Each structure stands twice: as C-alpha cells, then as structure tokens.
PDB file of C-alpha atoms in Angstrom:
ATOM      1  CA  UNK X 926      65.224  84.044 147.736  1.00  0.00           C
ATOM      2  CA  UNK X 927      68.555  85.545 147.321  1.00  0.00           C
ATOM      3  CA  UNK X 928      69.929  88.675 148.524  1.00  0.00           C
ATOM      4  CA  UNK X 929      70.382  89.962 145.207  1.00  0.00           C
ATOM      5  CA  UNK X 930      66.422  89.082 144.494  1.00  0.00           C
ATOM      6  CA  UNK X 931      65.278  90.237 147.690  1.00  0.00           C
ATOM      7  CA  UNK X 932      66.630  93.843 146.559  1.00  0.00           C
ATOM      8  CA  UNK X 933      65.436  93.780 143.075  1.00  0.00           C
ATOM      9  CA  UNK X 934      61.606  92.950 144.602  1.00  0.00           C
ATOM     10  CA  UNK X 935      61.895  96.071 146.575  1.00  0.00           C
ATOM     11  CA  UNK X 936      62.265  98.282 143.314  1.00  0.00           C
ATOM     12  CA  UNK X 937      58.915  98.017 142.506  1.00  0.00           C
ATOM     13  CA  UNK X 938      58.165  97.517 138.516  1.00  0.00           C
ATOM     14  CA  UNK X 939      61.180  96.525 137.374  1.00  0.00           C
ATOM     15  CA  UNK X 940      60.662  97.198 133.541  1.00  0.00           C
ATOM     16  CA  UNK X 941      60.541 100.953 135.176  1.00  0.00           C
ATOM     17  CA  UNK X 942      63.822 100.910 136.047  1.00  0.00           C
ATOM     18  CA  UNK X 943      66.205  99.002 133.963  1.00  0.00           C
ATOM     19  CA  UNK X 944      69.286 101.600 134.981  1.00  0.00           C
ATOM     20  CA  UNK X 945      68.791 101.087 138.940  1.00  0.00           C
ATOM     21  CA  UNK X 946      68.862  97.069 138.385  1.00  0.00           C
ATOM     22  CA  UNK X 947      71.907  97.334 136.128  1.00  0.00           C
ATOM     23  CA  UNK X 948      73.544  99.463 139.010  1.00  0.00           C
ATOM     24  CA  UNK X 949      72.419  97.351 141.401  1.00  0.00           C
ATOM     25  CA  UNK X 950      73.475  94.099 140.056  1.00  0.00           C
ATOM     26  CA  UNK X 951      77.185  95.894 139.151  1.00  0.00           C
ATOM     27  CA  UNK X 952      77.336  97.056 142.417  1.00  0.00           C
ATOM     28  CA  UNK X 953      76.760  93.443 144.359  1.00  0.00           C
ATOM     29  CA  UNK X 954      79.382  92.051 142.032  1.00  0.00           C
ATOM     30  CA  UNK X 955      81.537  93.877 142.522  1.00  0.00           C
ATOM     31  CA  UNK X 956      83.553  92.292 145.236  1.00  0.00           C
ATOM     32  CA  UNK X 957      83.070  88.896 143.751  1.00  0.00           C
ATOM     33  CA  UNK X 958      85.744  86.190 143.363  1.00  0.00           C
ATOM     34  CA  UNK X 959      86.312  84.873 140.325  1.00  0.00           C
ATOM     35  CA  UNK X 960      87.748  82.022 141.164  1.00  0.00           C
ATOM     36  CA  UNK X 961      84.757  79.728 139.736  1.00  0.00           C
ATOM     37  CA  UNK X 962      84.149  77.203 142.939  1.00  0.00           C
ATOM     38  CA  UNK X 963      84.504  80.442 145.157  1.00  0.00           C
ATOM     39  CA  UNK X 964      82.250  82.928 144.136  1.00  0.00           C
ATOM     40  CA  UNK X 965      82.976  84.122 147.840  1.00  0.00           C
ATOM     41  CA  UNK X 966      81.513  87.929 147.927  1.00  0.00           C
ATOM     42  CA  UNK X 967      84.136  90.087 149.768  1.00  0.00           C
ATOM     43  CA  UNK X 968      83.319  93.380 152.061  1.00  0.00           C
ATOM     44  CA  UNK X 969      85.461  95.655 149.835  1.00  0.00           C
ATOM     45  CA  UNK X 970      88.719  96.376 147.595  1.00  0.00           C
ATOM     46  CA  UNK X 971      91.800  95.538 149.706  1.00  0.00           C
ATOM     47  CA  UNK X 972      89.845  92.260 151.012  1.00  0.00           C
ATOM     48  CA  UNK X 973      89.074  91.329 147.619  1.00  0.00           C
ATOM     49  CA  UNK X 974      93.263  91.460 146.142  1.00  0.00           C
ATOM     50  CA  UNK X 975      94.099  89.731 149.330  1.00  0.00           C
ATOM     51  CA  UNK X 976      91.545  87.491 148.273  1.00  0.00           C
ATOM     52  CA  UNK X 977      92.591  86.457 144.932  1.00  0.00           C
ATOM     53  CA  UNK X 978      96.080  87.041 145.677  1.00  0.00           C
ATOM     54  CA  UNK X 979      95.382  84.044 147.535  1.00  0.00           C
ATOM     55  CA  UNK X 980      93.781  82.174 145.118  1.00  0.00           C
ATOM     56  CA  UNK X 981      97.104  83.141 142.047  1.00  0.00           C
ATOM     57  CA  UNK X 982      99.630  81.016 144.573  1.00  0.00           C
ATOM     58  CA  UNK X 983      97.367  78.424 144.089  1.00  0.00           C
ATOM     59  CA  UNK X 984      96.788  78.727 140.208  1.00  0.00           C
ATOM     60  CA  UNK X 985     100.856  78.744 140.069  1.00  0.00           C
ATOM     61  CA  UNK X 986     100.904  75.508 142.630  1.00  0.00           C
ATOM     62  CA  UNK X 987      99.125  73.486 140.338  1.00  0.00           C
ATOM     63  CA  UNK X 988     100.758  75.507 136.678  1.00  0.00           C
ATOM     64  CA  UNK X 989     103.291  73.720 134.656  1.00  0.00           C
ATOM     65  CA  UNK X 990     105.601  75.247 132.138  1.00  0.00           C
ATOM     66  CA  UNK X 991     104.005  75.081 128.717  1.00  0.00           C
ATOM     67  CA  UNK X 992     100.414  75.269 129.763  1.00  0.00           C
ATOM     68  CA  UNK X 993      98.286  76.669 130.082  1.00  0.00           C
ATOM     69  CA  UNK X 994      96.251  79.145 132.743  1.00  0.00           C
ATOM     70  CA  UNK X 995      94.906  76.616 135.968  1.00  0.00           C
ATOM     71  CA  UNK X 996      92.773  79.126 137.591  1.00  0.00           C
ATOM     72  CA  UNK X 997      89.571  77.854 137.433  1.00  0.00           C
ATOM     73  CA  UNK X 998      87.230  79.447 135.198  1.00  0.00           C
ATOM     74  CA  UNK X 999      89.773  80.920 132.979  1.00  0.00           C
ATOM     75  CA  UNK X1000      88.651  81.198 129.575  1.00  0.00           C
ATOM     76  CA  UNK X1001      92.509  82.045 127.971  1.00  0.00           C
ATOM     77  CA  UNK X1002      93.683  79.043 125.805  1.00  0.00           C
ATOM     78  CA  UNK X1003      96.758  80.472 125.112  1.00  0.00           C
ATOM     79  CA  UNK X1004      99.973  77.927 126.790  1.00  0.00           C
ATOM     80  CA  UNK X1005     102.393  80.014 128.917  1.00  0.00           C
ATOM     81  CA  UNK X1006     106.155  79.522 128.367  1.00  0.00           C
ATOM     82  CA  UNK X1007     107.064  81.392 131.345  1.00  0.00           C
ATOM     83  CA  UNK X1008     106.654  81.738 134.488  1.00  0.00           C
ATOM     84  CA  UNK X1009     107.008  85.823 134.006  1.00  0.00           C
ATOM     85  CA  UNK X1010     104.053  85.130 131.015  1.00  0.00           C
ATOM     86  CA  UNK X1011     101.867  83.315 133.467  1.00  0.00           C
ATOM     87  CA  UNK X1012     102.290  85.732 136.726  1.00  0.00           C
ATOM     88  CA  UNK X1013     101.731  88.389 134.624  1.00  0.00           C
ATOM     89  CA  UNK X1014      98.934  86.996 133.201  1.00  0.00           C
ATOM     90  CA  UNK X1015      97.586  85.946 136.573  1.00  0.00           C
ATOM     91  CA  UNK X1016      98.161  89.683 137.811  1.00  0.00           C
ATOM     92  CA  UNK X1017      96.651  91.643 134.941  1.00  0.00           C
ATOM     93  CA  UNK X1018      93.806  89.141 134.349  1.00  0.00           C
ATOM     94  CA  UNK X1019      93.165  87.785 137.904  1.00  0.00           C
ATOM     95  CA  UNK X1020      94.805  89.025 140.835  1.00  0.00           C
ATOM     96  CA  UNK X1021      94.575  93.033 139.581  1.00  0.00           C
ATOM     97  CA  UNK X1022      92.152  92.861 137.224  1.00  0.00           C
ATOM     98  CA  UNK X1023      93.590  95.808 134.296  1.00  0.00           C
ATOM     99  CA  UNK X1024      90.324  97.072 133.660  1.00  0.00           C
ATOM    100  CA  UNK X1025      89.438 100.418 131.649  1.00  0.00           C
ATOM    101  CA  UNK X1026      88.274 103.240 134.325  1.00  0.00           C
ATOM    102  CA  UNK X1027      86.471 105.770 131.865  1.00  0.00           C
ATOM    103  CA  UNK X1028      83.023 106.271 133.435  1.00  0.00           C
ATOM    104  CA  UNK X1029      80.547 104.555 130.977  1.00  0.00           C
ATOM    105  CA  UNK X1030      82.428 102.347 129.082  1.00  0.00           C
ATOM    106  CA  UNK X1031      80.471  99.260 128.289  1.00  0.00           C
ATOM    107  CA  UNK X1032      83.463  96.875 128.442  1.00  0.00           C
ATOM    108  CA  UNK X1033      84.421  95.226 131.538  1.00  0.00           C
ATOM    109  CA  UNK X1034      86.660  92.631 130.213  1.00  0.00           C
ATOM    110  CA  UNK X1035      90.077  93.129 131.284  1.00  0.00           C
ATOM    111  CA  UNK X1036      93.153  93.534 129.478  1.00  0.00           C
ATOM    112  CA  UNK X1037      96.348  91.599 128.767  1.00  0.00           C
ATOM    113  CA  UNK X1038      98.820  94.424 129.331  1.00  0.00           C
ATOM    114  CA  UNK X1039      99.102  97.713 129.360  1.00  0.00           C
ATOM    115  CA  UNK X1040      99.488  97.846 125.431  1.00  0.00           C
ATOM    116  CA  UNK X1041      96.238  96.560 124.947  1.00  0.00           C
ATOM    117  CA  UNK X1042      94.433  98.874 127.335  1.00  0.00           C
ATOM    118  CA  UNK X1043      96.174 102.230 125.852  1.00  0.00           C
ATOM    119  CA  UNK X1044      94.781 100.584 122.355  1.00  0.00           C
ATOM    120  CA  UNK X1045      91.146 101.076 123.866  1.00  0.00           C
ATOM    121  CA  UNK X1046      91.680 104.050 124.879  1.00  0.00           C
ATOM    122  CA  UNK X1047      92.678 105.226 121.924  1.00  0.00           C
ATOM    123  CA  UNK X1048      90.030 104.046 120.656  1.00  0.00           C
ATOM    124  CA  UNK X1049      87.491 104.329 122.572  1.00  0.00           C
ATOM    125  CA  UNK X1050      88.080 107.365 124.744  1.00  0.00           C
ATOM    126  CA  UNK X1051      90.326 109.889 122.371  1.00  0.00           C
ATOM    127  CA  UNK X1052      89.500 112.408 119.981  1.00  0.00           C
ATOM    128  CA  UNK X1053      93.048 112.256 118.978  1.00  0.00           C
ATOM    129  CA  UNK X1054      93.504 111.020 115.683  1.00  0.00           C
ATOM    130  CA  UNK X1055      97.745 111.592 115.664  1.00  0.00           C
ATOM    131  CA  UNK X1056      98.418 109.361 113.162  1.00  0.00           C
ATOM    132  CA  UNK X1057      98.795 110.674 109.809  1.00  0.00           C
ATOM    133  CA  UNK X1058      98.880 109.436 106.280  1.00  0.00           C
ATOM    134  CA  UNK X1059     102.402 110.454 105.144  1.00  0.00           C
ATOM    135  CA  UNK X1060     101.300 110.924 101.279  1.00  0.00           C
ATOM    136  CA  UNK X1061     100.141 114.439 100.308  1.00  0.00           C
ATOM    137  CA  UNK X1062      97.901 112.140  97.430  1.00  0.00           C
ATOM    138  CA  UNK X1063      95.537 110.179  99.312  1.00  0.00           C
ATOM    139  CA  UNK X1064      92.522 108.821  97.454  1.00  0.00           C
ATOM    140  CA  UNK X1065      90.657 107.597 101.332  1.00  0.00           C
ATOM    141  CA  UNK X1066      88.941 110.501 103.230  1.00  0.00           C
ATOM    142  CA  UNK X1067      89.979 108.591 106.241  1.00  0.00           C
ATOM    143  CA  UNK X1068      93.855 110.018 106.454  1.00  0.00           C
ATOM    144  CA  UNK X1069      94.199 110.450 110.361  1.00  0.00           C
ATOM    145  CA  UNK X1070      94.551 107.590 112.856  1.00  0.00           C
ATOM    146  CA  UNK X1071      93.891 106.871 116.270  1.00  0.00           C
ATOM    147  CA  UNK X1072      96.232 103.913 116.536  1.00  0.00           C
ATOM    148  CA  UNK X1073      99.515 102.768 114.667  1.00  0.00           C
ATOM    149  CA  UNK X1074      97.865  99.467 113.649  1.00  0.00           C
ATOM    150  CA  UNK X1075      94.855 101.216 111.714  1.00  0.00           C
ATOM    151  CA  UNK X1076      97.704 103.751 110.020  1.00  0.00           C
ATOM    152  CA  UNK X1077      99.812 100.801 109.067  1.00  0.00           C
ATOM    153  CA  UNK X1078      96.722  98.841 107.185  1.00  0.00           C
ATOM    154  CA  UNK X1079      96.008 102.159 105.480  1.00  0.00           C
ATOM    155  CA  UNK X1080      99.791 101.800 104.493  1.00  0.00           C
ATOM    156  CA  UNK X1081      99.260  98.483 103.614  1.00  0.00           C
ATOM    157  CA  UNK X1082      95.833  98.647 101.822  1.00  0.00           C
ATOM    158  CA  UNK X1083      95.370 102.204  99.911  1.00  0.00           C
ATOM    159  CA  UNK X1084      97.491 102.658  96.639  1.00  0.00           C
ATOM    160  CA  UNK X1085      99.136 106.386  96.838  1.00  0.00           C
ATOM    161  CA  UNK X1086     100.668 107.789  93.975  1.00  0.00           C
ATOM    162  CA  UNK X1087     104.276 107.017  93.217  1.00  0.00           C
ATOM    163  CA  UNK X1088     104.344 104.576  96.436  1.00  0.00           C
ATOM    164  CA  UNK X1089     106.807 101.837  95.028  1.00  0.00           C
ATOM    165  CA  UNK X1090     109.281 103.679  96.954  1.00  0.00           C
ATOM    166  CA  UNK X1091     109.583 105.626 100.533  1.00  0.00           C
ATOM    167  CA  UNK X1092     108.654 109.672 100.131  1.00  0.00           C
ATOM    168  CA  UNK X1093     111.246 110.714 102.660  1.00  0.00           C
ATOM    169  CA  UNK X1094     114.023 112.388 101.590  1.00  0.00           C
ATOM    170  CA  UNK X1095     116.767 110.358 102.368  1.00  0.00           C
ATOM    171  CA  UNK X1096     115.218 106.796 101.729  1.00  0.00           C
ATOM    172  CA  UNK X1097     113.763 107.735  98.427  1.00  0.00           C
ATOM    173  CA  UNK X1098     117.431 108.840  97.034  1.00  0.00           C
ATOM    174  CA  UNK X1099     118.978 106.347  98.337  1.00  0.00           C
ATOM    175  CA  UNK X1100     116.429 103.629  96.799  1.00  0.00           C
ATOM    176  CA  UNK X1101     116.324 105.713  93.545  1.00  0.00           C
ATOM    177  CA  UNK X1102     119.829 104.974  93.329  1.00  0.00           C
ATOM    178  CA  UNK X1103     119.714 101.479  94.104  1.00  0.00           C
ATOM    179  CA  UNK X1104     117.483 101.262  91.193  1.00  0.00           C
ATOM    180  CA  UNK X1105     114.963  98.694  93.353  1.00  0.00           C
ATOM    181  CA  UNK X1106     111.604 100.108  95.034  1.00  0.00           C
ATOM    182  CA  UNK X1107     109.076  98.022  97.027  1.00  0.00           C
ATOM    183  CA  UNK X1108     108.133  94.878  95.994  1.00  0.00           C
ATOM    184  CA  UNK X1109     104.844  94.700  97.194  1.00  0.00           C
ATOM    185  CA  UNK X1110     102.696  96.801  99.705  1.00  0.00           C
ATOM    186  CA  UNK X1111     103.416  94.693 102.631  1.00  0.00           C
ATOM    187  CA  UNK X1112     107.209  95.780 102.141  1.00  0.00           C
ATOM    188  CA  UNK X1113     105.920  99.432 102.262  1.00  0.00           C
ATOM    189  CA  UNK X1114     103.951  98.790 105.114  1.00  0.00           C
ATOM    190  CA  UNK X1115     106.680  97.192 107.136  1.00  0.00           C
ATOM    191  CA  UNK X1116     109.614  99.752 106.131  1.00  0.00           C
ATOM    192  CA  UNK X1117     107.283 102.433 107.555  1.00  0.00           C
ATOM    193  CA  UNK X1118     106.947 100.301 110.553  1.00  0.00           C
ATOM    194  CA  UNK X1119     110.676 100.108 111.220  1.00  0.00           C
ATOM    195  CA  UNK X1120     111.948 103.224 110.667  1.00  0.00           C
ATOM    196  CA  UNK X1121     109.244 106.239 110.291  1.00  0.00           C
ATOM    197  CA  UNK X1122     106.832 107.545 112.635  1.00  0.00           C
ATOM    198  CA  UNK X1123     103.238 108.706 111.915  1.00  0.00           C
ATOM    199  CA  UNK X1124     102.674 110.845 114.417  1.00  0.00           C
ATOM    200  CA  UNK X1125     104.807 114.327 113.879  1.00  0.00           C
ATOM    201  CA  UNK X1126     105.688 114.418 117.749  1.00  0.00           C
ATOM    202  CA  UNK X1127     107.719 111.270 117.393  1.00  0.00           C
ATOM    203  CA  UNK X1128     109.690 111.721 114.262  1.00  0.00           C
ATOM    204  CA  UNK X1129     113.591 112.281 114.336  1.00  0.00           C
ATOM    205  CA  UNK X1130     115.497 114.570 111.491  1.00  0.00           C
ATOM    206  CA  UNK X1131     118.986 115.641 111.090  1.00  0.00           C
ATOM    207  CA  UNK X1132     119.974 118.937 110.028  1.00  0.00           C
ATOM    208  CA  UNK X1133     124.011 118.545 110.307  1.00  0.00           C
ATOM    209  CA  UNK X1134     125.350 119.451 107.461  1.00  0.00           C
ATOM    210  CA  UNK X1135     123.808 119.736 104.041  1.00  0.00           C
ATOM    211  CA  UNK X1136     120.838 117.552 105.408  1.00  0.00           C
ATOM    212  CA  UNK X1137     120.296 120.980 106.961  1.00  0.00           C
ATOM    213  CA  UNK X1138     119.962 122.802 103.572  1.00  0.00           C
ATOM    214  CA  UNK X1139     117.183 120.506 102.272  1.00  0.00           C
ATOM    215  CA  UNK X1140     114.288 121.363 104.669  1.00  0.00           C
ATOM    216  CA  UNK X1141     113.149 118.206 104.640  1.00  0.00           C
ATOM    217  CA  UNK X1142     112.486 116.184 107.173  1.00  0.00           C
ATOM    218  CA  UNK X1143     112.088 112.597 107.794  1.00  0.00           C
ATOM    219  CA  UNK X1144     110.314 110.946 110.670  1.00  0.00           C
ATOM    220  CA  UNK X1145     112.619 108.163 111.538  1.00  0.00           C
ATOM    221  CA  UNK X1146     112.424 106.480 114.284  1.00  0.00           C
ATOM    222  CA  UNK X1147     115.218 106.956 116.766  1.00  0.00           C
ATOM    223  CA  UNK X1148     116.967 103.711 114.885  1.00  0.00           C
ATOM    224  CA  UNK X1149     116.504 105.520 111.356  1.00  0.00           C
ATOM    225  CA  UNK X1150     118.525 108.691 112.740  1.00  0.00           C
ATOM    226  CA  UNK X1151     121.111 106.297 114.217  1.00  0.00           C
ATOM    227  CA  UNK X1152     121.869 104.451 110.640  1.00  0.00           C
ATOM    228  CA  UNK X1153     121.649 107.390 108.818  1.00  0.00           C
ATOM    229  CA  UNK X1154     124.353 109.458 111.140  1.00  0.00           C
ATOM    230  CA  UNK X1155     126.548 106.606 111.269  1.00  0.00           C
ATOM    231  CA  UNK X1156     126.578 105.687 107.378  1.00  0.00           C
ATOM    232  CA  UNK X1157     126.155 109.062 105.922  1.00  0.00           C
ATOM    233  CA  UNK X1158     128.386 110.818 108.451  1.00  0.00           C
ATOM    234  CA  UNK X1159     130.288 107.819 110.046  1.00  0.00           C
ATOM    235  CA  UNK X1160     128.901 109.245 113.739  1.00  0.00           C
ATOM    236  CA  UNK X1161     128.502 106.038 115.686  1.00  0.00           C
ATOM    237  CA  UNK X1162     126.128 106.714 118.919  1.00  0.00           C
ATOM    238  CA  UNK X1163     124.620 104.344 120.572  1.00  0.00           C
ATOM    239  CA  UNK X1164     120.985 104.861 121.173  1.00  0.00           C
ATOM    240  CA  UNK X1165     120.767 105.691 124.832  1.00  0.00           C
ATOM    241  CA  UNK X1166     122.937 108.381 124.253  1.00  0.00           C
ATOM    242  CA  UNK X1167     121.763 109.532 121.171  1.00  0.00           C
ATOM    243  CA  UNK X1168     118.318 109.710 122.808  1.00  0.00           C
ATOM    244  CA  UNK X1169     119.209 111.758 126.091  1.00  0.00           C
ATOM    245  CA  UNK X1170     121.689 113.975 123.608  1.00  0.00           C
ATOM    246  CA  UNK X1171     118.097 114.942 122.048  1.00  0.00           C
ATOM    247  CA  UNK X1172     116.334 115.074 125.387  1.00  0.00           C
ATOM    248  CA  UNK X1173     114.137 118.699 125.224  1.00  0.00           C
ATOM    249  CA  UNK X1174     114.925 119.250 121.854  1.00  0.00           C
ATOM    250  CA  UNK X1175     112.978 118.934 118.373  1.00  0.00           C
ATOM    251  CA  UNK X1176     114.409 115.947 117.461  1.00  0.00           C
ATOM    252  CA  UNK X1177     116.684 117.298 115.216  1.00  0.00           C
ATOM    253  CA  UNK X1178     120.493 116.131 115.257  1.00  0.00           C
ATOM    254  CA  UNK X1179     122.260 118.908 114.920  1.00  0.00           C
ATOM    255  CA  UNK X1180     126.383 119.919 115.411  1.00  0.00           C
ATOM    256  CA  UNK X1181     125.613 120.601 119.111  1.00  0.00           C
ATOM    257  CA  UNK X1182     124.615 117.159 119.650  1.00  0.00           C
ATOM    258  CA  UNK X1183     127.854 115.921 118.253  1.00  0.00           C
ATOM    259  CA  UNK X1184     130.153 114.669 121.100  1.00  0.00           C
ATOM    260  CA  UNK X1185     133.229 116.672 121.452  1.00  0.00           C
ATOM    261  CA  UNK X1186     135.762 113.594 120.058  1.00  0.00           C
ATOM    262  CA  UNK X1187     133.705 113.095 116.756  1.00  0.00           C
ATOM    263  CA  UNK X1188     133.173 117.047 116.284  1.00  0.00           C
ATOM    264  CA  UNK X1189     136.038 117.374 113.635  1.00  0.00           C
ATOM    265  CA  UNK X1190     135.817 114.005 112.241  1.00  0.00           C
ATOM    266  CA  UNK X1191     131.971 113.381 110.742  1.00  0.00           C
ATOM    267  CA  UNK X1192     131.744 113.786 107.223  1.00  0.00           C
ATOM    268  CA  UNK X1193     129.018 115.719 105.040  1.00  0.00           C
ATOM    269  CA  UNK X1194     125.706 113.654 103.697  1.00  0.00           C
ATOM    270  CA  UNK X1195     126.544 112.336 100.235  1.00  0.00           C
ATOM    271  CA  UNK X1196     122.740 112.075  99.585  1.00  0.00           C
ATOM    272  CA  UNK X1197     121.627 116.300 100.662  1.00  0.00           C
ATOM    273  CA  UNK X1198     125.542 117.340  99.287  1.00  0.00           C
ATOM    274  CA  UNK X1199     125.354 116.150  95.733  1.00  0.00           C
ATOM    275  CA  UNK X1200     121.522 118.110  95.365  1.00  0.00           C
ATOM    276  CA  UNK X1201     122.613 121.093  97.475  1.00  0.00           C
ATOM    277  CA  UNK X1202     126.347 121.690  97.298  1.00  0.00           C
ATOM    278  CA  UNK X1203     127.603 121.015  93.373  1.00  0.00           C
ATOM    279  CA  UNK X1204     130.337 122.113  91.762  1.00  0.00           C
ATOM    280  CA  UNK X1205     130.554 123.971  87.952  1.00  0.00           C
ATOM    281  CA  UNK X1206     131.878 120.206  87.321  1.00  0.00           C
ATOM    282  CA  UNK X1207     128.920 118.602  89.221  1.00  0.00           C
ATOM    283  CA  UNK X1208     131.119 117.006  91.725  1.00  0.00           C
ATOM    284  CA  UNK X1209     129.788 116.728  95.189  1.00  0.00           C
ATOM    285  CA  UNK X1210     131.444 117.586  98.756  1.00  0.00           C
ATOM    286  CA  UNK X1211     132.090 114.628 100.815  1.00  0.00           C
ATOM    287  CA  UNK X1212     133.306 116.265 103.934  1.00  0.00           C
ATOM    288  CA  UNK X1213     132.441 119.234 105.838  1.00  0.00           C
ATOM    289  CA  UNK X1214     136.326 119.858 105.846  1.00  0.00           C
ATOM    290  CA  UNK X1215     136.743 120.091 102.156  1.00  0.00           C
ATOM    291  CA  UNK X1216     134.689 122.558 101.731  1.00  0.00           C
ATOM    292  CA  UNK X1217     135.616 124.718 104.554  1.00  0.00           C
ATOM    293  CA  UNK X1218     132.085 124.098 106.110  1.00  0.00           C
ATOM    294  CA  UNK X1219     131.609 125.302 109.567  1.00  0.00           C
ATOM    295  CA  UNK X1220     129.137 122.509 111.314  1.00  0.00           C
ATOM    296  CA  UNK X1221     125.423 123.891 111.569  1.00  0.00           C
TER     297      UNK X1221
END
C-alpha cells in the first residue's frame, strides 16, 4: 500500500471528509517532479527548483530550434523558434512553475507569461471592471470591463449609434473631413486598439493651445498624443521623453511640457482653432503667434 493510501485509511470514512483528502492529496504533491519518468517526491521548495532546474538543462540538451518542448510529459504543441521562447517556456511552465497564488482558486495550471496570469486575475480575482464603453449610447447592460480583450469584442460586436466614425474629438474631425468613416466594425475595433485607451487612468489629452478651449479629451494612447503634437503642432518628441515629460502629471500635454527650443516655434491645432478661434470672415488661426496667443 502506498504512502499516500496508508494516510487516507487512517481518516476513517472517507465520504466524511472529502476536504481533508483533497488537502491531503495537494499537500503530498506538492513537491513532485514533473518530469514524467521522475515523479521523484522532493523534501521541500528550494530542493524541488534545484530539482527541475536540473531536469530544464536536460530538456534544452536534447531541444532543437523549431521544435518543439522535449521535457517529457509536456503537453504544449506549440514549436519554439527560439531559444529565449523555449527557456522561457521551460522557466514559466517547468522550472518555476507561474502559478496563480489567490487562496482558493481552483486552477492550478500554470501560465505562459506574466500577461496571461494578470488576465486571470483580472478575471478571476478583481472587482475592477476599468474598462469602459466609450459611447454614451450603449444598447448592452454590460458597459464595464475587466480586461481589454472583452472591451475590444464589445467594440467589435455591439452597434452604437453614429459608430462609422471615432467619437473623440480630434479623430472624428479629422475623419469628417476626410469624408471616409470605418469600413467595417473590425476597423473600429482595431483603431481603438491602437490609439485610445479604455480605462480613464491611461488616456493621454493635450490642452496646448486651442485643444485647451474644447474640454474635450481624448484617451490616446501615448502614440496618439505623439502624432497628434507633431502633425497638428509640428512638436516632434520622441516617446521616452514625451512619457517622463508627463511623469506625475494628468496626462495632459500642456506648454510646460514643451522643451525650451520648440517653445516659440509649435503652431496652434487647425482642428480645436477653426471651432474655437474664428474670425468675422470665418478664417481660422494657424499659429499661436498670429494671434498673439500666450501658450496655456
């Protein structure tokens, strides 16, 4: 009889205590190799990494680029290009198992990367629903998300009123003007991906300028600020820089965060001027110079 048996008999009536077996049987697997003609049971945590640390050299002897996982018992199909795809891989599914460590949770797999693990938490673990539908018209009582991929297929899936083109200030002008909306709701879906954020913590705005007149404000991601400061007032940052300038701040580009050799040089927003700053002729200001604008 095994060891594992010989404890179970001394609980009595099992059917009595279903929770003390599951322990139990958690418990004496826990330092178990997986390696599958192992199945060595180790005394505790550090033996057990030294243990299968052991055991990854040898999966990475025997691996050849293209293929894919040779430790044995692996149940990943998926062909590894890389030897940085397959270490990791042998590290986060192996070596270091990247389990979830909420108390409770019923699954024990572990995870491919970190990004998959913060998606079960989410999830899983998180009131937090910090995604929000951007349309102020939305037919689904379901408008908060936990994760970005469940707000995207709401994107994606739910018709909103007047959704052939973007509702943020500056990208709806500017594809008004074009004359050419979405052509489908993948498109929408994807240009929400790329350069908005759904969660109000994340989104950047720019307030230099007229764009500071309009009070609106419009989630890009860091990228989206970048394009739209260096086409609409020919500020060219690169996005390290742009990013520390707005370290602590709201997120909001405003003149402070214009550096000091640019400061007399950016123009005014064509887009915010021409609805905030018109003339008895309805001509527009171009430049914050023209108009005698101090920077805000």
């Amino acid at each position: 009889m095994s060891v594992l048996k010989t404890a179970l008999g001394s609980l009595g009536t099992t059917r009595k205590q279903p929770g003390m077996i599951s322990q139990l049987q958690s418990s004496f697997d826990r330092y178990k190799c997986t390696w599958d003609e192992c199945q060595q049971r180790l005394p505790g945590d550090k033996e057990l990494r030294d243990h299968l640390s052991a055991h990854s050299v040898d999966a990475l002897a025997h691996w050849a680029c293209g293929s894919i996982c040779t430790w044995q018992g692996c149940k990943f199909k998926a062909k590894f290009k890389t030897t940085h795809q397959f270490n990791t891989h042998l590290e986060n599914i192996h070596a270091k198992p990247l389990l979830c460590t909420r108390s409770r949770c019923t699954y024990k797999r572990p995870f491919k990367n970190e990004y998959e693990l913060e998606r079960h938490n989410s999830s899983k673990h998180s009131a937090e629903r910090p995604w929000e539908c951007p349309y102020d018209y939305c037919p689904s009582e379901t408008r908060a998300f936990a994760r970005k991929d469940k707000w995207l297929k709401h994107i994606r899936e739910v018709q909103h009123e007047n959704d052939a083109f973007c509702l943020y200030h500056h990208c709806y002008f500017s594809t008004i003007r074009a004359g050419k909306g979405f052509e489908d709701r993948k498109e929408i879906s994807t240009h929400f991906n790329l350069w908005h954020s759904g969660r109000a913590v994340d989104g950047y705005g720019c307030a230099l300028g007229s764009c500071g007149n309009t009070g609106k404000r419009d989630r890009w991601h860091l990228l989206g600020l970048q394009q739209h400061l260096q086409i609409q007032h020919k500020i060219v940052l690169g996005l390290d820089s742009l990013q520390t300038g707005l370290k602590g701040t709201d997120h909001i580009f405003r003149s402070q965060q214009v550096p000091f050799d640019l400061y007399n040089k950016w123009i005014d927003c064509e887009i915010c001027a021409s609805q905030t700053l018109q003339t008895p002729l309805g001509n527009t200001t171009s430049t914050s110079a023209q108009f005698g604008m101090a920077p805000i």
